[in-house]
Structures are given as C-alpha cells and as structure tokens.
Amino acid sequence: MEAVKSAKDLVTTRDDVVAGFRWQAEEKALRANEFSAVADHFYYKAGKVGEIKGVDDIVADDRLYRFALGACALSAKAAQQLGRETCREIIGSTINFARVAEIEYQAELERRYFLTCGDALGGSMRNAIGQRAQNKLSDYVCQYLSDGQINHHVERNGGGKITEVRWAHRVLVFDRKPKFIGKNIDFILLDAGEYKTSLLEVPHKLLACGELKGGIDPAGADEHWKTARAALDRVRDAFKDRGLQSPALFFVGAAIEQSMAAEIFAQLTNGTLAAAANLHHQGQLAELAKILTNL
Amino acid sequence: MEAVKSAKDLVTTRDDVVAGFRWQAEEKALRANEFSAVADHFYYKAGKVGEIKGVDDIVADDRLYRFALGACALSAKAAQQLGRETCREIIGSTINFARVAEIEYQAELERRYFLTCGDALGGSMRNAIGQRAQNKLSDYVCQYLSDGQINHHVERNGGGKITEVRWAHRVLVFDRKPKFIGKNIDFILLDAGEYKTSLLEVPHKLLACGELKGGIDPAGADEHWKTARAALDRVRDAFKDRGLQSPALFFVGAAIEQSMAAEIFAQLTNGTLAAAANLHHQGQLAELAKILTNL
DNA sequence: TAGACTCGAGTGT
DNA sequence: CACACTCGAGTCT
C-alpha cells in the first residue's frame, strides 16, 4: 500500500490517543444529564411525606423503581437476570424506608444511584465508541463513492446506524454473521445488487471481509488485534475448508501499537491482508476505500 | 469424570447466576462509600468562600484534583494517557469556577464525579470477581489437601491473594506466563519442591495447566470459554511444536451455558481436557482437585 | 430469544 | 513502562 510504506506508518500517534480520550470525556459529559431526571423524581417524591412508605410505592413508579435498582447497585443486566421478584425483595431489604425522609439518607441513595449509572454510562460509551468508528469508516466509503461520482444508497437501522451501503453491483454490510463462517464479521462486501440474508451463505458472493477495532486504549490494542486476526483467520479457514480462495481481507484499527504494527505490515506484505489502515490516518483510509471499491 | 456424566451436569444453574449477581450488588454496595470522602472534601472546600478560585487551587489538593478529574468524566486510565498538563487544561475549561459556590452547581459536579466513580467501581469489581474465583479454587485445593492430611504451604502476595500452594513435590502457581508458551496461564502445577521462575521454562516440569473463568454473566460465558479454549490450545501447540506431550489441561468456569457445555464435555470425553468443573459444583471441584493432586 | 458482539474500567507483571 | 490480564456495562442480531 502506498500509504503504508512501513510498520511505523500504522502506529497510532500520541496525539490521536489524547484526542480519543478527550472525545470520550466530552461525550460522557454530554450524556451525564440523562440520569438526573430519575434522581430528581426521587427527591420530589421523597420530599412529600408518605409518598414512599415501602417497596410497593417504588415498584409502582417506573422512575422510582429504576432509581431504587441503581441505589441497590443493580445494573439493568443484573436486574434482568435476577427477575422482578428478586429485585423487589432486594430493594425491600436494602432501602431503609424509615429514613427515606432524611436529607442525608436521600443523598446517600443518590450517590449510590449515580455510581450504578456511571457503570451503565461506561457500557453505553463502549458501544458508542465502536459505533463512531464504524460511522467514520462508512462515511469514508460514501465520501469516496461521492468523489468518484458513483451513485450509492445508505440503509440505516432504527438508531440511525449505517447497516448497509449499496452501489453499482456491490453491497457493503456491517456486523453480519455468515453461518458457514460462524463468526460475526465487522464488514463484508457482497457482489450483489441488493442485500439478502441468504447471500451471506454463498461464499463466492463475499468479495471482502474486514475487521474494525475502534477502541483507542493502548492497553487493549494488542488484545483486540489478536481477536481481529483470529476472526480473519477463521474466514480464511472457512474458505479453505471448502477449497475456495479466500476473499480480500482488511483490518482497520484506531489503536495500533508498535509490536502489532509489525505483524500487520508483515501480513500486508505477504498478501494475507489486502489492506490495512489506521482509522485516524486519512491517506490510509482513502487507499483502503479505493481498494475496496475496486474489487 | 464421575461428577460430569453429561454436558448438562456442567451447566450453571439459574440459582447460581442469581447468587452471583446478588453477591456483586452486595459487594458494590460495601465499596460504595470509598468515594464519598473525596466528594465530602470538595463540599467542605467549596463551602469556604475563596478556597477554590481556579485550577491552581484544585491541582494543589490531591482530593480536589481527583474530584475534578471525575467531575470532568476522566477515568484514571484517561488521566494517565492525557498527562497532568492536559488534565489541568481540561479541568480549567470544564469547571465553571464562577459557579463553584452555588449549591446547585456543586450538586451537578458531585453527580458527575460519582458517575465516573461508578465506572471505576465496575472495573475494580471485575478484578475482584476474578480474584474471588481464584480464591475459591485455591481454597478448595487446600481443603482437599487438608482432608487428605497432606501437609501444604500457602504463599500469598501483599494483597493476601494466594499465589502459590506447595505440597510433597508439587507447586501450584497462579497467573504465570511461561515464555515458551507466550500466554498467561491461570494455574500451573509444577513438578518441583519449590517455585522458581526458571521452572516455567522447563516444559516437562509442567504437569498441568488450567484456565479459570470466574465471571457469572451468561452473556460473557461463551466468549470467555473461547478465550480459555484458545489459551489451552496454545499450550498444547507449544508442547507439540517441541515434540512433547501436552500436560494435563483443566477448565473451571463459573458461567457455563448449554452450548459450551457440550464442547467442554466433548473435550473431556476425547481426552483433550483432563478435567473440567463448574466453579459452583462442589462435587466437580473435588474431583478436579483429586485429579490434580494425583498427577 | 439466546448469544455474541462493542470496549475500557481497574490490576498485575 | 508497555502490555496483557480480570470481566460485565450496554447493544445488536
């Protein structure tokens, strides 16, 4: 690749790491208010004498219920596993209803509620980070198509996330799992006019498979690369098992450290990977888009 | 194995899942107060007019600094990556010092601080969950040795965590990484009177290698089993590459789902795994301890 | 609907 | 210090 002349070209710069963590902090700050309404509602109710006398009053009010779950350190995941009855019981034995009118106790419950929300916010952010990376990549592809005056259509799911980009006789789909591979692939380029689930099971329709890792944390970089590499190996094996040639394989990462950069570069050189790019490197992304659209 | 007559015997019961999430909630609640001192200190300082006029006043006071980082949605990990200077700058541009004396603004900052702490608490909990599983397993081995009146010694690190159990001419060590395998192994049984780092590089001294997954979340079960399986495969390959026979391989998991149970059982049946146990199943643990100590 | 994804929160070497 | 561990917080298929 022109934009990757050596392993070093792939390595994420300190500035990009800093920018990534900065964005995360900003985005978290923006989302921080989402949880306040529930807490405020609790204060409102707790301030009116007799409104919260026992578990029943909490279970009957969705916002109070969510507040109480958080105050009891129960995540949505935990609450789902425990079931409504067990949650009710835990709330009953954890919240001291005799003290609900006390300002100090209210503050304590509030703090516990926000602690739980913080973990939830962290979880949402991890998804958002992955999503943002996917958007960045799909936007690049669309941009590339627009620049080349190639007509294309974008499909989005309910949440506005791009699930599919269509052009000419090509469909790029995200997060699909061909059964014959048995692994979820971050993006797949299909040789087809439109997407159908069944296409995923026709090996020769898969022109390319790619893994995208959007995390910026250097501590996770190597681990995520290993996972990606294993996933791509799995693709290659699935094709080999059927006596077919492997499709073009891609890797895009936001956090690329020195040691993994060497491995990626080696795979680029020996043709195992058709293209690789650092998500923060425009030139590399552009070249990847070019290779992808020329398949 | 006597205690594992079918795949179903390995599957984690709903009760164990519930108990696991309950424990997590209780443990989180116990740790919830750790963060209050810093917040209280902020209130104390913010309450005294003129004590917090700008960034300098915050950076100079460690507790205020930690509070401010949290209020700016910066985790310890992020703060480390950004560096002190950038953090200082972010604090300066995020905190509105003109409003620090306002009760409402103080409450808003407090909420943000606790959100960040919640994510931190979640991270600590994940480590604690893994630690607890390791304790449970090592306690079990010690118990088994005691029951058999086998003299043994336990070594602990600074934090009280068991790092090593010694008996007869055997040493069981936790979380070590033999360079010739290149992977961290959760527990390794060595044929030796005492532990030395160099022993890890002598393949025939490794009598057994085991992976332990302590998480209770069903959603993570399969993923963690895959990681464990890959790690054990890596061990087998490292021995095979040297023309040596693989040591006995073990798997212990707290969350075992139907589909992975079938895979584990198949590996038990064909001898790939020497033993496997559900961490919550005493009989299976006992048998695993027996197999381990009889090697 | 169960299962497998997103990724970084802390911790240890 | 760089890296590789712990695992579950949401989310999508």
Tab-separated table of N, CA and C in Angstrom, chain B residues 1 3 137 140-141 144 147 277-278 281-293:
chain	number	residue	atom	x	y	z
B	1	MET	N	-15.254	-38.201	33.839
B	1	MET	CA	-15.337	-37.780	35.253
B	1	MET	C	-16.650	-38.248	35.888
B	3	ALA	N	-18.231	-36.884	38.341
B	3	ALA	CA	-19.142	-35.780	38.654
B	3	ALA	C	-19.682	-35.095	37.398
B	137	LEU	N	-11.120	-21.416	44.200
B	137	LEU	CA	-10.438	-22.592	43.671
B	137	LEU	C	-9.253	-22.991	44.539
B	140	TYR	N	-10.237	-24.466	47.727
B	140	TYR	CA	-10.715	-25.826	47.544
B	140	TYR	C	-9.577	-26.820	47.501
B	141	VAL	N	-8.531	-26.455	46.792
B	141	VAL	CA	-7.365	-27.339	46.697
B	141	VAL	C	-6.769	-27.529	48.090
B	144	TYR	N	-8.867	-29.757	50.114
B	144	TYR	CA	-8.708	-31.141	49.662
B	144	TYR	C	-7.429	-31.747	50.237
B	147	ASP	N	-7.956	-32.360	53.962
B	147	ASP	CA	-8.803	-33.542	54.171
B	147	ASP	C	-7.996	-34.821	53.989
B	277	ALA	N	-14.699	-28.362	35.554
B	277	ALA	CA	-15.629	-28.235	36.670
B	277	ALA	C	-16.371	-26.915	36.600
B	278	ASN	N	-17.602	-26.964	37.055
B	278	ASN	CA	-18.348	-25.738	37.281
B	278	ASN	C	-17.921	-25.255	38.668
B	281	HIS	N	-20.007	-26.126	41.561
B	281	HIS	CA	-20.381	-27.514	41.799
B	281	HIS	C	-19.284	-28.195	42.624
B	282	GLN	N	-19.585	-28.384	43.894
B	282	GLN	CA	-18.591	-28.934	44.824
B	282	GLN	C	-18.040	-30.282	44.379
B	283	GLY	N	-18.940	-31.140	43.940
B	283	GLY	CA	-18.501	-32.478	43.535
B	283	GLY	C	-17.509	-32.415	42.389
B	284	GLN	N	-17.779	-31.530	41.440
B	284	GLN	CA	-16.881	-31.405	40.295
B	284	GLN	C	-15.540	-30.818	40.711
B	285	LEU	N	-15.586	-29.838	41.621
B	285	LEU	CA	-14.343	-29.247	42.113
B	285	LEU	C	-13.509	-30.287	42.849
B	286	ALA	N	-14.193	-31.092	43.652
B	286	ALA	CA	-13.489	-32.110	44.443
B	286	ALA	C	-12.789	-33.095	43.514
B	287	GLU	N	-13.514	-33.496	42.488
B	287	GLU	CA	-12.905	-34.468	41.583
B	287	GLU	C	-11.732	-33.848	40.828
B	288	LEU	N	-11.899	-32.574	40.461
B	288	LEU	CA	-10.797	-31.892	39.777
B	288	LEU	C	-9.576	-31.814	40.702
B	289	ALA	N	-9.818	-31.497	41.976
B	289	ALA	CA	-8.716	-31.420	42.948
B	289	ALA	C	-8.036	-32.780	43.076
B	290	LYS	N	-8.850	-33.812	43.057
B	290	LYS	CA	-8.306	-35.173	43.179
B	290	LYS	C	-7.411	-35.497	41.982
B	291	ILE	N	-7.919	-35.212	40.803
B	291	ILE	CA	-7.141	-35.480	39.590
B	291	ILE	C	-5.851	-34.668	39.597
B	292	LEU	N	-5.982	-33.412	40.023
B	292	LEU	CA	-4.816	-32.519	40.057
B	292	LEU	C	-3.745	-33.037	41.017
B	293	THR	N	-4.184	-33.419	42.195
B	293	THR	CA	-3.208	-33.840	43.210
B	293	THR	C	-2.658	-35.232	42.939
